[in-house]
Amino acid sequence: MGKLEKKIALITGAGSGIGKAAAKKFADEGALVVVQDFNKASAEEVSSSLSGSGHFALGGDVSNEQEMEDVFSEVEKRCERLDVLVNNAGVSGSPEGLGSITYDSFMRMLAVNMGGTFICTQAALPLMNSGGSIVNLSSIAGLAGWGPVHYASAKGAILGFTRASARELGGLGIRINAVAPGVVETPMTEDLDEALLAPLIMMSPLGRIGQADEIAAAILYLACDDSSFVTGQWISPNGGLVTI
Ligand SMILES: NC(=O)c1ccc[n+]([C@@H]2O[C@H](COP(=O)([O-])OP(=O)(O)OC[C@H]3O[C@@H](n4cnc5c(N)ncnc54)[C@H](O)[C@@H]3O)[C@@H](O)[C@H]2O)c1
């Protein structure tokens, strides 16, 4: 029996990287996975590669309320409920410094990472009327300030959102937690400057960056009943780089 047998799970940004690895793991554990991504073609490709049946792909920008209303209406129409939501879609942007970053690019970073998490969580709640689990993707940028200011601000805000929402949602039987990964090998990090990466690897007790599947394992733990007494918390699979 899989850890997510008969569960319906929606993962945003699941066309690539960590979301894609989580989609595979969830399907292997028996879930019906709704693979959501801005890039509909990659979402469809992931959906059709998953084990089991019933999975489907949906497009849309998580920072656009109307588009997400359409996404969650479609889930309601096809599945009638949602058990697990993973707010994974995110962008990291260019490594601008505080002195040069524009207000527009700062707000865009907040809109996708934090705004998308808010929009999807709010839209999912009416579908979680028999309880559920929500997992939000933060980062060591949000925990410890590693990373550009706009990205760190957005990922830090996700931690505050997770803690405060847990207080409101506990009574509804909905748990909400965050995963705050260290540096992980995905398309998001493939252009990362070697000069930035090498010292991080050197300082990391495990001496390497992470793999998407290692983050998906933490997402699975928080999504399934193994973590039934855990809410408002974060887990940081980061190779020991950040220990707080
Ligand atoms: N890779 C890392 O080192 C790392 C570290 C810490 C946290 N994270 C976080 O993990 C999550 C996944 O990152 P990843 O490394 O797999 O990145 P990725 O770039 O490989 O995948 C992100 C996916 O999100 C989708 N996406 C982007 N903006 C979207 C939007 N507005 N609406 C819908 N979909 C959108 C993209 O199309 C892409 O498929 C992100 O939230 C990221 O910030 C990643």
mmCIF file of C-alpha atoms and ligand atoms in Angstrom:
data_model
loop_
_atom_site.group_PDB
_atom_site.id
_atom_site.type_symbol
_atom_site.label_atom_id
_atom_site.label_comp_id
_atom_site.label_asym_id
_atom_site.label_seq_id
_atom_site.Cartn_x
_atom_site.Cartn_y
_atom_site.Cartn_z
ATOM 1 C CA MET A 1 0.000 0.000 0.000
ATOM 2 C CA GLY A 2 1.457 3.346 -1.072
ATOM 3 C CA LYS A 3 1.728 6.276 1.337
ATOM 4 C CA LEU A 4 -0.663 8.349 -0.815
ATOM 5 C CA GLU A 5 -3.039 5.607 -1.951
ATOM 6 C CA LYS A 6 -6.371 7.075 -3.191
ATOM 7 C CA LYS A 7 -5.174 10.632 -2.518
ATOM 8 C CA ILE A 8 -5.587 13.441 -5.016
ATOM 9 C CA ALA A 9 -2.578 15.752 -5.143
ATOM 10 C CA LEU A 10 -1.906 18.927 -7.093
ATOM 11 C CA ILE A 11 1.708 20.049 -7.535
ATOM 12 C CA THR A 12 2.378 23.480 -9.031
ATOM 13 C CA GLY A 13 5.464 23.953 -11.202
ATOM 14 C CA ALA A 14 5.617 20.187 -11.641
ATOM 15 C CA GLY A 15 6.885 20.304 -15.214
ATOM 16 C CA SER A 16 10.499 20.492 -14.069
ATOM 17 C CA GLY A 17 13.030 19.897 -11.281
ATOM 18 C CA ILE A 18 11.759 19.331 -7.751
ATOM 19 C CA GLY A 19 8.058 19.422 -8.699
ATOM 20 C CA LYS A 20 8.612 16.807 -11.379
ATOM 21 C CA ALA A 21 10.472 14.554 -8.913
ATOM 22 C CA ALA A 22 7.643 14.989 -6.389
ATOM 23 C CA ALA A 23 5.045 14.122 -9.051
ATOM 24 C CA LYS A 24 6.890 10.876 -9.799
ATOM 25 C CA LYS A 25 7.235 9.982 -6.115
ATOM 26 C CA PHE A 26 3.578 10.765 -5.380
ATOM 27 C CA ALA A 27 2.391 8.649 -8.324
ATOM 28 C CA ASP A 28 4.656 5.789 -7.216
ATOM 29 C CA GLU A 29 2.981 6.047 -3.776
ATOM 30 C CA GLY A 30 -0.492 5.682 -5.293
ATOM 31 C CA ALA A 31 -1.679 9.293 -5.674
ATOM 32 C CA LEU A 32 -3.607 10.699 -8.597
ATOM 33 C CA VAL A 33 -1.413 13.668 -9.514
ATOM 34 C CA VAL A 34 -2.553 16.912 -11.096
ATOM 35 C CA VAL A 35 0.604 18.185 -12.759
ATOM 36 C CA GLN A 36 0.318 21.967 -12.935
ATOM 37 C CA ASP A 37 2.843 24.216 -14.669
ATOM 38 C CA PHE A 38 3.045 27.532 -16.485
ATOM 39 C CA ASN A 39 4.650 25.472 -19.249
ATOM 40 C CA LYS A 40 1.696 23.251 -20.184
ATOM 41 C CA ALA A 41 3.726 21.122 -22.621
ATOM 42 C CA SER A 42 6.215 20.087 -19.924
ATOM 43 C CA ALA A 43 3.335 19.413 -17.497
ATOM 44 C CA GLU A 44 1.732 17.122 -20.079
ATOM 45 C CA GLU A 45 5.006 15.330 -20.665
ATOM 46 C CA VAL A 46 5.451 14.691 -16.922
ATOM 47 C CA SER A 47 1.820 13.648 -16.469
ATOM 48 C CA SER A 48 2.017 11.049 -19.222
ATOM 49 C CA SER A 49 5.284 9.633 -17.799
ATOM 50 C CA LEU A 50 3.838 8.858 -14.334
ATOM 51 C CA SER A 51 3.030 5.385 -13.041
ATOM 52 C CA GLY A 52 -0.628 4.549 -12.406
ATOM 53 C CA SER A 53 -3.622 6.187 -14.034
ATOM 54 C CA GLY A 54 -5.869 9.233 -13.859
ATOM 55 C CA HIS A 55 -3.119 11.857 -13.763
ATOM 56 C CA PHE A 56 -3.661 14.996 -15.818
ATOM 57 C CA ALA A 57 -1.893 18.253 -16.652
ATOM 58 C CA LEU A 58 -3.071 21.840 -16.277
ATOM 59 C CA GLY A 59 -1.385 25.084 -17.341
ATOM 60 C CA GLY A 60 -1.628 28.548 -15.807
ATOM 61 C CA ASP A 61 0.392 31.131 -13.939
ATOM 62 C CA VAL A 62 0.185 30.679 -10.141
ATOM 63 C CA SER A 63 0.332 34.444 -9.656
ATOM 64 C CA ASN A 64 -2.810 34.976 -11.757
ATOM 65 C CA GLU A 65 -5.969 34.595 -9.643
ATOM 66 C CA GLN A 66 -8.303 34.018 -12.603
ATOM 67 C CA GLU A 67 -6.078 31.341 -14.117
ATOM 68 C CA MET A 68 -5.817 29.535 -10.780
ATOM 69 C CA GLU A 69 -9.581 29.771 -10.257
ATOM 70 C CA ASP A 70 -9.896 27.926 -13.581
ATOM 71 C CA VAL A 71 -7.300 25.335 -12.494
ATOM 72 C CA PHE A 72 -9.030 24.538 -9.193
ATOM 73 C CA SER A 73 -12.515 24.513 -10.834
ATOM 74 C CA GLU A 74 -11.194 21.923 -13.261
ATOM 75 C CA VAL A 75 -9.867 19.836 -10.345
ATOM 76 C CA GLU A 76 -13.252 20.086 -8.630
ATOM 77 C CA LYS A 77 -15.034 19.070 -11.841
ATOM 78 C CA ARG A 78 -12.809 16.054 -12.462
ATOM 79 C CA CYS A 79 -11.936 14.895 -8.926
ATOM 80 C CA GLU A 80 -14.494 16.554 -6.599
ATOM 81 C CA ARG A 81 -11.885 17.107 -3.882
ATOM 82 C CA LEU A 82 -8.187 17.673 -3.218
ATOM 83 C CA ASP A 83 -6.142 15.977 -0.469
ATOM 84 C CA VAL A 84 -2.649 17.387 -1.047
ATOM 85 C CA LEU A 85 -1.421 20.696 -2.466
ATOM 86 C CA VAL A 86 2.280 21.330 -3.089
ATOM 87 C CA ASN A 87 3.025 25.002 -3.713
ATOM 88 C CA ASN A 88 6.248 24.370 -5.594
ATOM 89 C CA ALA A 89 6.157 26.768 -8.584
ATOM 90 C CA GLY A 90 8.817 29.398 -8.184
ATOM 91 C CA VAL A 91 11.377 31.589 -9.883
ATOM 92 C CA SER A 92 14.763 32.698 -8.581
ATOM 93 C CA GLY A 93 15.540 35.564 -10.966
ATOM 94 C CA SER A 94 18.896 37.197 -11.566
ATOM 95 C CA PRO A 95 21.323 37.644 -8.676
ATOM 96 C CA GLU A 96 20.775 41.410 -8.376
ATOM 97 C CA GLY A 97 22.019 43.310 -5.343
ATOM 98 C CA LEU A 98 19.910 45.522 -3.099
ATOM 99 C CA GLY A 99 21.386 48.636 -4.717
ATOM 100 C CA SER A 100 20.301 47.780 -8.248
ATOM 101 C CA ILE A 101 17.140 45.724 -7.908
ATOM 102 C CA THR A 102 14.040 47.524 -9.202
ATOM 103 C CA TYR A 103 10.755 47.696 -7.319
ATOM 104 C CA ASP A 104 9.050 45.896 -10.219
ATOM 105 C CA SER A 105 11.429 42.957 -10.180
ATOM 106 C CA PHE A 106 11.220 42.789 -6.357
ATOM 107 C CA MET A 107 7.416 42.663 -6.508
ATOM 108 C CA ARG A 108 7.379 40.137 -9.367
ATOM 109 C CA MET A 109 9.513 37.817 -7.242
ATOM 110 C CA LEU A 110 7.028 38.158 -4.375
ATOM 111 C CA ALA A 111 4.067 37.728 -6.735
ATOM 112 C CA VAL A 112 5.162 34.362 -8.132
ATOM 113 C CA ASN A 113 6.739 32.752 -5.060
ATOM 114 C CA MET A 114 4.648 34.150 -2.185
ATOM 115 C CA GLY A 115 1.594 35.380 -4.118
ATOM 116 C CA GLY A 116 1.269 32.084 -5.975
ATOM 117 C CA THR A 117 1.443 30.177 -2.688
ATOM 118 C CA PHE A 118 -1.314 32.372 -1.222
ATOM 119 C CA ILE A 119 -3.553 32.192 -4.314
ATOM 120 C CA CYS A 120 -3.316 28.410 -4.662
ATOM 121 C CA THR A 121 -3.738 27.748 -0.934
ATOM 122 C CA GLN A 122 -6.860 29.897 -0.781
ATOM 123 C CA ALA A 123 -8.290 28.311 -3.938
ATOM 124 C CA ALA A 124 -7.582 24.779 -2.641
ATOM 125 C CA LEU A 125 -9.315 25.163 0.733
ATOM 126 C CA PRO A 126 -12.920 24.630 -0.457
ATOM 127 C CA LEU A 127 -11.764 21.359 -2.063
ATOM 128 C CA MET A 128 -10.168 20.135 1.174
ATOM 129 C CA ASN A 129 -13.373 19.744 3.160
ATOM 130 C CA SER A 130 -12.339 16.363 4.524
ATOM 131 C CA GLY A 131 -8.912 17.597 5.643
ATOM 132 C CA GLY A 132 -5.647 17.692 3.763
ATOM 133 C CA SER A 133 -1.981 18.559 3.677
ATOM 134 C CA ILE A 134 -0.304 21.576 2.082
ATOM 135 C CA VAL A 135 3.448 21.734 1.469
ATOM 136 C CA ASN A 136 5.087 25.047 0.539
ATOM 137 C CA LEU A 137 8.507 25.384 -1.072
ATOM 138 C CA SER A 138 10.692 27.863 0.803
ATOM 139 C CA SER A 139 14.514 27.845 0.619
ATOM 140 C CA ILE A 140 17.641 28.315 2.720
ATOM 141 C CA ALA A 141 17.465 31.780 1.145
ATOM 142 C CA GLY A 142 14.373 32.414 3.277
ATOM 143 C CA LEU A 143 15.757 30.686 6.374
ATOM 144 C CA ALA A 144 19.236 32.112 6.508
ATOM 145 C CA GLY A 145 19.498 34.847 3.876
ATOM 146 C CA TRP A 146 21.463 32.808 1.329
ATOM 147 C CA GLY A 147 20.542 34.203 -2.090
ATOM 148 C CA PRO A 148 19.460 37.515 -3.608
ATOM 149 C CA VAL A 149 17.365 39.857 -1.468
ATOM 150 C CA HIS A 150 14.139 39.622 -3.507
ATOM 151 C CA TYR A 151 14.241 35.806 -3.594
ATOM 152 C CA ALA A 152 15.164 35.563 0.116
ATOM 153 C CA SER A 153 12.304 37.943 0.999
ATOM 154 C CA ALA A 154 9.764 35.889 -0.926
ATOM 155 C CA LYS A 155 10.977 32.572 0.501
ATOM 156 C CA GLY A 156 11.100 34.019 4.050
ATOM 157 C CA ALA A 157 7.524 35.272 3.658
ATOM 158 C CA ILE A 158 6.442 31.728 2.780
ATOM 159 C CA LEU A 159 7.656 30.558 6.209
ATOM 160 C CA GLY A 160 5.561 33.223 7.995
ATOM 161 C CA PHE A 161 2.572 32.345 5.832
ATOM 162 C CA THR A 162 3.005 28.645 6.673
ATOM 163 C CA ARG A 163 3.157 29.237 10.439
ATOM 164 C CA ALA A 164 0.181 31.613 10.570
ATOM 165 C CA SER A 165 -1.955 29.486 8.230
ATOM 166 C CA ALA A 166 -1.310 26.394 10.377
ATOM 167 C CA ARG A 167 -3.089 28.128 13.285
ATOM 168 C CA GLU A 168 -6.155 28.819 11.122
ATOM 169 C CA LEU A 169 -6.266 25.494 9.310
ATOM 170 C CA GLY A 170 -5.613 23.024 12.142
ATOM 171 C CA GLY A 171 -9.275 23.091 13.196
ATOM 172 C CA LEU A 172 -10.276 22.117 9.663
ATOM 173 C CA GLY A 173 -7.998 19.071 9.727
ATOM 174 C CA ILE A 174 -5.630 20.692 7.243
ATOM 175 C CA ARG A 175 -1.888 20.609 7.953
ATOM 176 C CA ILE A 176 0.472 23.082 6.281
ATOM 177 C CA ASN A 177 4.271 22.872 6.355
ATOM 178 C CA ALA A 178 7.272 24.057 4.369
ATOM 179 C CA VAL A 179 10.342 22.478 2.806
ATOM 180 C CA ALA A 180 13.348 24.799 2.637
ATOM 181 C CA PRO A 181 15.940 23.134 0.393
ATOM 182 C CA GLY A 182 19.594 24.030 0.034
ATOM 183 C CA VAL A 183 21.146 24.140 -3.422
ATOM 184 C CA VAL A 184 19.617 21.432 -5.613
ATOM 185 C CA GLU A 185 20.572 20.332 -9.109
ATOM 186 C CA THR A 186 17.629 21.418 -11.290
ATOM 187 C CA PRO A 187 17.153 23.678 -14.337
ATOM 188 C CA MET A 188 16.809 26.579 -11.845
ATOM 189 C CA THR A 189 20.419 26.206 -10.722
ATOM 190 C CA GLU A 190 22.089 25.043 -13.940
ATOM 191 C CA ASP A 191 23.375 28.540 -14.755
ATOM 192 C CA LEU A 192 24.626 29.203 -11.228
ATOM 193 C CA ASP A 193 28.092 30.704 -11.305
ATOM 194 C CA GLU A 194 30.803 28.165 -10.386
ATOM 195 C CA ALA A 195 32.420 30.890 -8.245
ATOM 196 C CA LEU A 196 29.252 30.996 -6.108
ATOM 197 C CA LEU A 197 28.713 27.257 -6.047
ATOM 198 C CA ALA A 198 32.219 26.012 -5.165
ATOM 199 C CA PRO A 199 32.408 27.712 -1.708
ATOM 200 C CA LEU A 200 28.901 26.485 -0.846
ATOM 201 C CA ILE A 201 29.903 22.909 -1.615
ATOM 202 C CA MET A 202 33.123 23.350 0.361
ATOM 203 C CA MET A 203 31.227 24.635 3.426
ATOM 204 C CA SER A 204 28.593 21.914 3.253
ATOM 205 C CA PRO A 205 29.210 18.980 5.648
ATOM 206 C CA LEU A 206 27.976 16.560 2.985
ATOM 207 C CA GLY A 207 30.237 18.217 0.398
ATOM 208 C CA ARG A 208 27.764 18.286 -2.474
ATOM 209 C CA ILE A 209 24.564 19.850 -3.742
ATOM 210 C CA GLY A 210 21.239 18.011 -3.477
ATOM 211 C CA GLN A 211 19.198 16.048 -5.989
ATOM 212 C CA ALA A 212 15.539 16.776 -6.758
ATOM 213 C CA ASP A 213 14.549 13.316 -5.536
ATOM 214 C CA GLU A 214 16.021 14.062 -2.077
ATOM 215 C CA ILE A 215 13.752 17.104 -1.771
ATOM 216 C CA ALA A 216 10.773 15.142 -3.090
ATOM 217 C CA ALA A 217 11.305 12.673 -0.212
ATOM 218 C CA ALA A 218 10.855 15.510 2.324
ATOM 219 C CA ILE A 219 7.777 16.765 0.442
ATOM 220 C CA LEU A 220 6.306 13.259 0.512
ATOM 221 C CA TYR A 221 6.885 12.973 4.274
ATOM 222 C CA LEU A 222 4.971 16.210 4.919
ATOM 223 C CA ALA A 223 2.240 15.332 2.414
ATOM 224 C CA CYS A 224 1.403 11.883 3.802
ATOM 225 C CA ASP A 225 0.163 10.603 7.161
ATOM 226 C CA ASP A 226 3.714 9.836 8.376
ATOM 227 C CA SER A 227 3.691 13.495 9.495
ATOM 228 C CA SER A 228 0.153 13.447 10.951
ATOM 229 C CA PHE A 229 1.174 15.479 14.067
ATOM 230 C CA VAL A 230 3.297 18.009 12.153
ATOM 231 C CA THR A 231 1.947 21.417 11.140
ATOM 232 C CA GLY A 232 3.350 24.950 10.907
ATOM 233 C CA GLN A 233 6.896 23.553 10.618
ATOM 234 C CA TRP A 234 9.719 23.504 8.110
ATOM 235 C CA ILE A 235 12.243 20.870 7.072
ATOM 236 C CA SER A 236 15.460 21.913 5.407
ATOM 237 C CA PRO A 237 17.199 19.231 3.322
ATOM 238 C CA ASN A 238 20.393 21.197 2.690
ATOM 239 C CA GLY A 239 23.348 18.877 3.254
ATOM 240 C CA GLY A 240 24.052 20.582 6.591
ATOM 241 C CA LEU A 241 24.956 23.934 5.015
ATOM 242 C CA VAL A 242 22.436 25.731 7.239
ATOM 243 C CA THR A 243 21.784 24.433 10.766
ATOM 244 C CA ILE A 244 19.201 26.532 12.602
HETATM 245 N N1 LIG B 1 16.800 24.256 -7.135
HETATM 246 C C1 LIG B 1 17.149 24.756 -5.975
HETATM 247 O O1 LIG B 1 18.335 24.828 -5.618
HETATM 248 C C2 LIG B 1 16.103 25.250 -5.007
HETATM 249 C C3 LIG B 1 16.506 25.552 -3.691
HETATM 250 C C4 LIG B 1 15.565 26.005 -2.778
HETATM 251 C C5 LIG B 1 14.245 26.159 -3.158
HETATM 252 N N2 LIG B 1 13.890 25.866 -4.437
HETATM 253 C C6 LIG B 1 12.476 26.067 -4.767
HETATM 254 O O2 LIG B 1 11.921 24.846 -5.228
HETATM 255 C C7 LIG B 1 10.891 25.113 -6.179
HETATM 256 C C8 LIG B 1 11.156 24.327 -7.454
HETATM 257 O O3 LIG B 1 12.381 24.766 -8.002
HETATM 258 P P1 LIG B 1 13.186 23.957 -9.109
HETATM 259 O O4 LIG B 1 14.607 24.044 -8.750
HETATM 260 O O5 LIG B 1 12.559 22.651 -9.358
HETATM 261 O O6 LIG B 1 12.968 24.955 -10.341
HETATM 262 P P2 LIG B 1 12.669 24.670 -11.883
HETATM 263 O O7 LIG B 1 12.950 25.973 -12.557
HETATM 264 O O8 LIG B 1 13.337 23.445 -12.350
HETATM 265 O O9 LIG B 1 11.098 24.399 -11.880
HETATM 266 C C9 LIG B 1 10.182 25.399 -11.559
HETATM 267 C C10 LIG B 1 8.916 25.124 -12.351
HETATM 268 O O10 LIG B 1 7.968 26.139 -11.963
HETATM 269 C C11 LIG B 1 7.309 26.600 -13.133
HETATM 270 N N3 LIG B 1 6.854 27.965 -12.913
HETATM 271 C C12 LIG B 1 7.598 29.092 -12.787
HETATM 272 N N4 LIG B 1 6.825 30.159 -12.619
HETATM 273 C C13 LIG B 1 5.545 29.699 -12.628
HETATM 274 C C14 LIG B 1 4.288 30.316 -12.505
HETATM 275 N N5 LIG B 1 4.197 31.646 -12.345
HETATM 276 N N6 LIG B 1 3.179 29.555 -12.551
HETATM 277 C C15 LIG B 1 3.260 28.212 -12.726
HETATM 278 N N7 LIG B 1 4.438 27.561 -12.869
HETATM 279 C C16 LIG B 1 5.559 28.296 -12.816
HETATM 280 C C17 LIG B 1 8.351 26.537 -14.232
HETATM 281 O O11 LIG B 1 7.743 26.498 -15.531
HETATM 282 C C18 LIG B 1 9.103 25.270 -13.876
HETATM 283 O O12 LIG B 1 8.565 24.135 -14.527
HETATM 284 C C19 LIG B 1 10.877 26.633 -6.369
HETATM 285 O O13 LIG B 1 9.884 27.201 -5.557
HETATM 286 C C20 LIG B 1 12.245 27.044 -5.909
HETATM 287 O O14 LIG B 1 12.304 28.388 -5.499
HETATM 288 C C21 LIG B 1 14.766 25.407 -5.366
#
